[in-house]
Coordinates of C-alpha atoms in Angstrom, one line a residue:
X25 CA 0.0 0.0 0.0
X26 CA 1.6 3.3 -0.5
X27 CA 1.9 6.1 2.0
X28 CA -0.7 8.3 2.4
X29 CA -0.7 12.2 2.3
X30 CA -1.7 13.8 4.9
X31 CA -3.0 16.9 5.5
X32 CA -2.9 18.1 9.6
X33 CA -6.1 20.9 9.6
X34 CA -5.2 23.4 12.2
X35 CA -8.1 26.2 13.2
X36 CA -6.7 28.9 14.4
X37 CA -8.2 32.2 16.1
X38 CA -6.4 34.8 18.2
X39 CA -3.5 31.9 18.5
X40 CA -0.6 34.1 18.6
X41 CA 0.7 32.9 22.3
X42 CA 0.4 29.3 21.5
X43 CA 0.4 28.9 17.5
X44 CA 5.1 29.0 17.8
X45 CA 5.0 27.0 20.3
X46 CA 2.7 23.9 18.9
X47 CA 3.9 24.6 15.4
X48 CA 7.0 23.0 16.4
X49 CA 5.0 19.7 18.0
X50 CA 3.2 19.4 15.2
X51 CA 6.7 19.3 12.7
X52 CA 8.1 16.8 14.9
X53 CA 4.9 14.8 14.6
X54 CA 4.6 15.2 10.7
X55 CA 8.5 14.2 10.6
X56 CA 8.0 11.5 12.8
X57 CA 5.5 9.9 10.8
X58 CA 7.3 10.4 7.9
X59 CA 10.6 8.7 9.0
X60 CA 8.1 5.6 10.5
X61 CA 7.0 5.3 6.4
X62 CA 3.2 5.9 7.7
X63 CA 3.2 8.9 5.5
X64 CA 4.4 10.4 2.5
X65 CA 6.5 12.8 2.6
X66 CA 4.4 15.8 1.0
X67 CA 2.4 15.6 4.2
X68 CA 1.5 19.1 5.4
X69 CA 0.6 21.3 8.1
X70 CA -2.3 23.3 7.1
X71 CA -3.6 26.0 9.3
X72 CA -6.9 27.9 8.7
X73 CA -7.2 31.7 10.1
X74 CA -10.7 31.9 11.5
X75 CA -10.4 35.9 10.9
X76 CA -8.3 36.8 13.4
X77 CA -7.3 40.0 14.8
X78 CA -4.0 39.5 16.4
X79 CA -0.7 38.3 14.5
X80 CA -2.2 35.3 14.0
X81 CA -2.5 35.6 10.1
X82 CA 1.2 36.9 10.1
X83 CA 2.8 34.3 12.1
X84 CA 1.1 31.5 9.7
X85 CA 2.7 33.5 6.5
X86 CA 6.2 33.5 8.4
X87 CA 6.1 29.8 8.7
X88 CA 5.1 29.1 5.4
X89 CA 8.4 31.2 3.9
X90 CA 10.5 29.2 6.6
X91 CA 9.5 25.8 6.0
X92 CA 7.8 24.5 3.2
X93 CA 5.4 21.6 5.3
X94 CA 3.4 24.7 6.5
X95 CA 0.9 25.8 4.9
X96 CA -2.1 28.7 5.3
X97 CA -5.5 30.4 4.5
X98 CA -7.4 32.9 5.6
X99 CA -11.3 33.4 6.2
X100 CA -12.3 36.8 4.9
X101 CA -13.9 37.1 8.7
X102 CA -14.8 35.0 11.7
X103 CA -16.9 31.8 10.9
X104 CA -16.7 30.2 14.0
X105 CA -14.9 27.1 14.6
X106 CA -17.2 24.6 12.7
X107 CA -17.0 26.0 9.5
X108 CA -13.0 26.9 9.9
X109 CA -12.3 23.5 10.3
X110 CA -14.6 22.6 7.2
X111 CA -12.6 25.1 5.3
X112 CA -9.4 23.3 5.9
X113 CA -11.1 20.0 5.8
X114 CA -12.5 21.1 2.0
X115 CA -9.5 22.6 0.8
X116 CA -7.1 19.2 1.5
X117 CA -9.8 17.0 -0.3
X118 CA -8.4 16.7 -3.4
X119 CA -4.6 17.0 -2.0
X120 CA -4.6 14.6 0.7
X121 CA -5.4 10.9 1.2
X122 CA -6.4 11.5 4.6
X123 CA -6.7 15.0 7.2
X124 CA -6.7 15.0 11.0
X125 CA -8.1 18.0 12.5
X126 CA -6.9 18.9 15.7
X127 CA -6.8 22.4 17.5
X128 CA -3.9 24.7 18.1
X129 CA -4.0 24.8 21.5
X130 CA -2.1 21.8 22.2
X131 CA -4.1 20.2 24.4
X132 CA -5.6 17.3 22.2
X133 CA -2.6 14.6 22.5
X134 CA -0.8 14.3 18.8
X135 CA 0.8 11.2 19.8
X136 CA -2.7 9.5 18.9
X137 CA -2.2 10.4 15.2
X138 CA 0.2 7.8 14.9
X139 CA -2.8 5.3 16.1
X140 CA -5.1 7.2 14.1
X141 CA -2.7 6.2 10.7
X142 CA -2.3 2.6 11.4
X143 CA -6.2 2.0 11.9
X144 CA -6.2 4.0 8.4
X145 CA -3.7 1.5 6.9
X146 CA -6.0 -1.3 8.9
X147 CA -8.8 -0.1 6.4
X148 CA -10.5 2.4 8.7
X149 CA -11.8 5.8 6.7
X150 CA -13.0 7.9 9.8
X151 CA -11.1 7.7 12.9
X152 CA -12.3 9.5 16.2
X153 CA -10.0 10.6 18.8
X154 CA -12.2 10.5 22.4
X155 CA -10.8 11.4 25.9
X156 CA -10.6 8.4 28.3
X157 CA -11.2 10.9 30.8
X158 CA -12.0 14.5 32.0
X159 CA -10.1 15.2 34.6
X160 CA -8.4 18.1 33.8
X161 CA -12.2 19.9 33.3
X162 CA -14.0 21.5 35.9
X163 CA -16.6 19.8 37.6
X164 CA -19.4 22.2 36.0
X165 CA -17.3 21.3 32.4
X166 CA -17.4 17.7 33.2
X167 CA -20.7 17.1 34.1
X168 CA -22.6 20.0 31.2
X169 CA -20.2 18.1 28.6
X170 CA -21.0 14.6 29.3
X171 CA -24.9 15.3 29.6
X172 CA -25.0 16.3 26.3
X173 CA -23.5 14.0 24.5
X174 CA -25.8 11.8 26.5
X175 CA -29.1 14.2 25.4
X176 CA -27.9 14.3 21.8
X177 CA -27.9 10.2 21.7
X178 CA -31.5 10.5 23.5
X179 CA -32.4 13.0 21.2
X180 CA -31.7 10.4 17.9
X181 CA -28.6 12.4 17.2
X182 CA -25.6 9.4 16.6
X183 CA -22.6 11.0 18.3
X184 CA -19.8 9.2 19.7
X185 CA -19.3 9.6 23.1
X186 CA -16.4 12.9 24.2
X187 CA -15.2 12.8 20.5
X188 CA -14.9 16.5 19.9
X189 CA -13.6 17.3 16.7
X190 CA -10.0 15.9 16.9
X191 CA -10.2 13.0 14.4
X192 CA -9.3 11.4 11.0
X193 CA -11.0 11.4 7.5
X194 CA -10.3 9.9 4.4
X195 CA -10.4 11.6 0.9
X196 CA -12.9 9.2 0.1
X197 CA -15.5 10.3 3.1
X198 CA -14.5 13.9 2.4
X199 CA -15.7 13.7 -1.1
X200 CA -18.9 12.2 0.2
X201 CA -19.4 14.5 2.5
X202 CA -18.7 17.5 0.3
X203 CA -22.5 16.6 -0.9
X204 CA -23.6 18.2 2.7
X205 CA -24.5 21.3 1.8
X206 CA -26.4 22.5 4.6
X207 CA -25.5 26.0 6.4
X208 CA -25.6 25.0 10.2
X209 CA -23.4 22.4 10.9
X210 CA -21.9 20.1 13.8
X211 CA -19.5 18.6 12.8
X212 CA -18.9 15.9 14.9
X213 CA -22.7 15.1 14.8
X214 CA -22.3 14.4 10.7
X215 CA -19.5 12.4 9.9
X216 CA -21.3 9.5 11.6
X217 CA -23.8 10.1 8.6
X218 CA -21.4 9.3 6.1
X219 CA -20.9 6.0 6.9
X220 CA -18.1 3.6 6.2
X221 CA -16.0 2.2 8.6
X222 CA -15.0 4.0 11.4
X223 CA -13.1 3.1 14.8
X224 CA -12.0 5.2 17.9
X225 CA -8.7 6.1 19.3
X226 CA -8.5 7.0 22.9
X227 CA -6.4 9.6 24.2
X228 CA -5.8 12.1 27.7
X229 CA -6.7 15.7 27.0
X230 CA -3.8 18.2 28.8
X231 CA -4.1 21.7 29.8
X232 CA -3.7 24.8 27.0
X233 CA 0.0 25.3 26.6
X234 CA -0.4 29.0 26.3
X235 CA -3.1 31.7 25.7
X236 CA -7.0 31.8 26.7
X237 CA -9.6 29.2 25.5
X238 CA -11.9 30.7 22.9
X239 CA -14.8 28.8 24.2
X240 CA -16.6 30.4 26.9
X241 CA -19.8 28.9 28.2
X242 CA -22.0 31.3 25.9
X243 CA -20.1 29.5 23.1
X244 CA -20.7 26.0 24.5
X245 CA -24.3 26.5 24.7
X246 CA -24.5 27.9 21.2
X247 CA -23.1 24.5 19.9
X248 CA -24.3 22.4 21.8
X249 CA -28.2 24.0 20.2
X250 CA -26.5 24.1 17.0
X251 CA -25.8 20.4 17.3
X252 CA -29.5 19.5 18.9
X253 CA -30.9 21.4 16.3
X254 CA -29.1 20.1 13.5
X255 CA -29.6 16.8 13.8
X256 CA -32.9 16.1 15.4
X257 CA -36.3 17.0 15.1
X258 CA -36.9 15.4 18.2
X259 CA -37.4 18.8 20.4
X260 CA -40.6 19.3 18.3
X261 CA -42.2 16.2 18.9
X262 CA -41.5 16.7 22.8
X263 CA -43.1 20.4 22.6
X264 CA -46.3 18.2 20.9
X265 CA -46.5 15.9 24.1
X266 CA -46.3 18.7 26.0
X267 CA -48.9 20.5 24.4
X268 CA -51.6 16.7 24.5
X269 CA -50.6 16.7 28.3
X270 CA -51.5 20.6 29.3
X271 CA -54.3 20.4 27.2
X272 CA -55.4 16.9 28.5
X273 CA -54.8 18.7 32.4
X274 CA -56.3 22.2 31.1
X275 CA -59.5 19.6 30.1
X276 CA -59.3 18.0 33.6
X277 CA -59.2 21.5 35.0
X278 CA -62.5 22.1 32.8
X279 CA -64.0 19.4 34.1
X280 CA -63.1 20.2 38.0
X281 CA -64.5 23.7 37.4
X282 CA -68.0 23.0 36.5
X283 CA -68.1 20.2 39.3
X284 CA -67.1 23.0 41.7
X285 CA -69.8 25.1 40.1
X286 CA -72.9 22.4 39.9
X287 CA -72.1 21.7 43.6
X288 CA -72.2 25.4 44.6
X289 CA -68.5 25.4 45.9
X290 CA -67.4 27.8 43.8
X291 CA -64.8 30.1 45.3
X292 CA -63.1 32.9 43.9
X293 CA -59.4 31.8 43.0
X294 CA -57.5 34.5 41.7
X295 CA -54.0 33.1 43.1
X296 CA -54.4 29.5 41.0
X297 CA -56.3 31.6 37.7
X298 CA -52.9 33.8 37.3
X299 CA -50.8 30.5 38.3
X300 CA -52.4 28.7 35.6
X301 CA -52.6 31.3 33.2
X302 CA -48.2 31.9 34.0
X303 CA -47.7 28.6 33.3
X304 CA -49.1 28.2 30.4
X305 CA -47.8 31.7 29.2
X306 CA -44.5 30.2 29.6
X307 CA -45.0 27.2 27.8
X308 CA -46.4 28.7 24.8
X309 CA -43.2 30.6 25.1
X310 CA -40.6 28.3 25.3
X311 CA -42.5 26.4 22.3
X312 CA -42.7 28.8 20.3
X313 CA -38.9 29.7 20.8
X314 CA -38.1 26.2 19.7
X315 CA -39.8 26.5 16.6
X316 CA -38.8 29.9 15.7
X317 CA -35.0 28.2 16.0
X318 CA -35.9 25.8 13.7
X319 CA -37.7 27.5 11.4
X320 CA -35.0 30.5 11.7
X321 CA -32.1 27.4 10.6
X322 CA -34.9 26.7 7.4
X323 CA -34.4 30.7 6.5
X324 CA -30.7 30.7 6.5
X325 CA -30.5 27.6 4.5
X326 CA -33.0 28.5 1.7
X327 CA -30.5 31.5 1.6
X328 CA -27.6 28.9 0.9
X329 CA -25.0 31.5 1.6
X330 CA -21.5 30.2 1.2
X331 CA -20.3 28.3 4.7
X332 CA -16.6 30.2 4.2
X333 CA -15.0 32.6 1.9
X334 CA -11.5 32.1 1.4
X335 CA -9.6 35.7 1.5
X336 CA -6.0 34.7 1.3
X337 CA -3.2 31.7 0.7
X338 CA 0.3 31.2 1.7
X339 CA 2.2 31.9 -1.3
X340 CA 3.5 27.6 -1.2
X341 CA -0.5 26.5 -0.8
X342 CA -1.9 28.9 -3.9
X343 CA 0.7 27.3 -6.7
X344 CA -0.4 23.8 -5.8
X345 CA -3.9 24.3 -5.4
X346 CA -6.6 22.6 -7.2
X347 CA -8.1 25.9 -10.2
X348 CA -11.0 24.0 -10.6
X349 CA -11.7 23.8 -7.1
X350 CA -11.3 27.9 -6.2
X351 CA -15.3 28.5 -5.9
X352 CA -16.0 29.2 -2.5
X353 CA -18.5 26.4 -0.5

């Protein structure tokens, strides 16, 4: 079998602390691999700028000029994670035989890749990297991220279990899964969609070598909708049990009243009428928050705006790229 090029896809945002220092991990990774055989030697490092504003952008162009394995682009502004990672994911398709996307932060451990490329060479085209454990998360971290991988699985979303978005893809699944066209995606919720076979590699997840996480818990939440949203229509048919079970109790209630009244009990019950009234209020609300989600998702991809928009290459990624390829997705 001949060795496979790979393509390392590196989002980066505001990475200017950490990006020299975890540039030169992931070198000694790619020429580690190379001098094992696993890979061929016009493996690369490519790194996408998720429209940074520090010297993010310039730090990726130095590297390029110094050492031909590194590559760049550039997002014309801030997509967000997801769609960075697309970006490189989309770019390497038709260069690489197989990607692994990992972040920049260093804490994702790259000594799985080399388990990731032998279940490749094993005949695996999607390999997941998931933590073994969560120990170096907080407690509220811990427990928010394990119940919902938990809720998406109940919520008929097939996600494996603490795989993030560290993992590898073949150029065949890529290619299959450049037929996805939809705006709002998760990632780590579609590549299970794709099919073929798959396997996981576990691995301990360290603290950030340098620099602030980009994910605060605003951003956490967002995804985590994002992914429930995406990939199930399941919180719609819980807001319709809800609705045949308040209606069922608001009939019961019905029912209760006019006994009261034929028996001449009636009392006046302000208190439970504005209770009753609140509660429902709130329901309707919540309901109709879920559906305006979902049907705000249906707006934006009738739209079909392009998921990324590619502003800039490293000088040694532009010559070799792919000129029938250059639309933007």
């Amino acid at each position: 079998m001949n060795r496979p090029v790979l393509y390392m896809i590196i989002p980066c945002y505001n990475e200017e602390k950490v990006l020299p220092i975890t540039c030169k991990l992931f070198r000694e990774k790619l020429e580690e691999l190379i001098s094992k055989e696993m890979i061929d030697v016009n493996s690369k490092i490519l790194f996408v700028n998720d429209g940074s504003k520090d010297d993010t952008w310039n730090i990726i162009k130095s590297l390029s000029i110094s050492d031909n394995c590194f590559v760049g682009i550039s997002q014309s502004r801030n997509r967000g994670h997801q769609n960075a990672v697309l970006a490189g994911l989309m770019e390497a398709k038709d260069k690489a035989d197989i990607t692994i996307s990992v972040d920049c932060d260093g804490q994702d451990d790259i000594n799985a890749m080399n388990q990731m490329v032998e279940e490749y060479l094993n005949g695996c085209e999607i390999v997941y990297g998931v933590r073994s454990k969560r120990e170096t998360d907080t407690f509220f971290k811990r427990f928010t991220a394990e119940s919902f991988y938990k809720l998406l699985n109940k919520m008929g979303a097939e996600v494996v279990y603490n795989h993030a978005d560290y993992r590898l893809v073949s150029s065949r699944v890529l290619k299959e899964f450049a037929n996805f066209k939809e705006v709002n995606i998760f990632l780590r919720g579609m590549f299970p969609l794709v099919g073929f076979k798959s396997t996981s590699v576990f691995y301990e997840r360290h603290e950030r070598i340098a620099g602030e996480s980009h994910y605060p818990l605003s951003k956490m939440l967002a995804l985590a909708f994002d992914g429930i949203t995406s990939l199930s229509i399941k919180p719609i048919r819980i807001i319709t049990g809800l609705g045949i079970c308040i209606s069922l109790l608001s009939f019961l209630g019905v029912l209760w009243a006019i006994l009261t009244y034929a028996l001449g009990n009636n009392v006046n019950g302000w208190a439970s009428i504005i209770c009753i009234i609140c509660f429902i209020g709130g329901v309707q609300l919540i309901c109709i928050g879920v559906l305006g989600e979902y049907i705000g998702k249906i707006y934006l991809e009738t739209k079909a705006r392009p998921r990324y928009i590619i502003s800039e290459r490293t000088s040694n990624f532009s010559v070799e790229r792919d000129m029938d390829n250059e639309e933007i997705i």
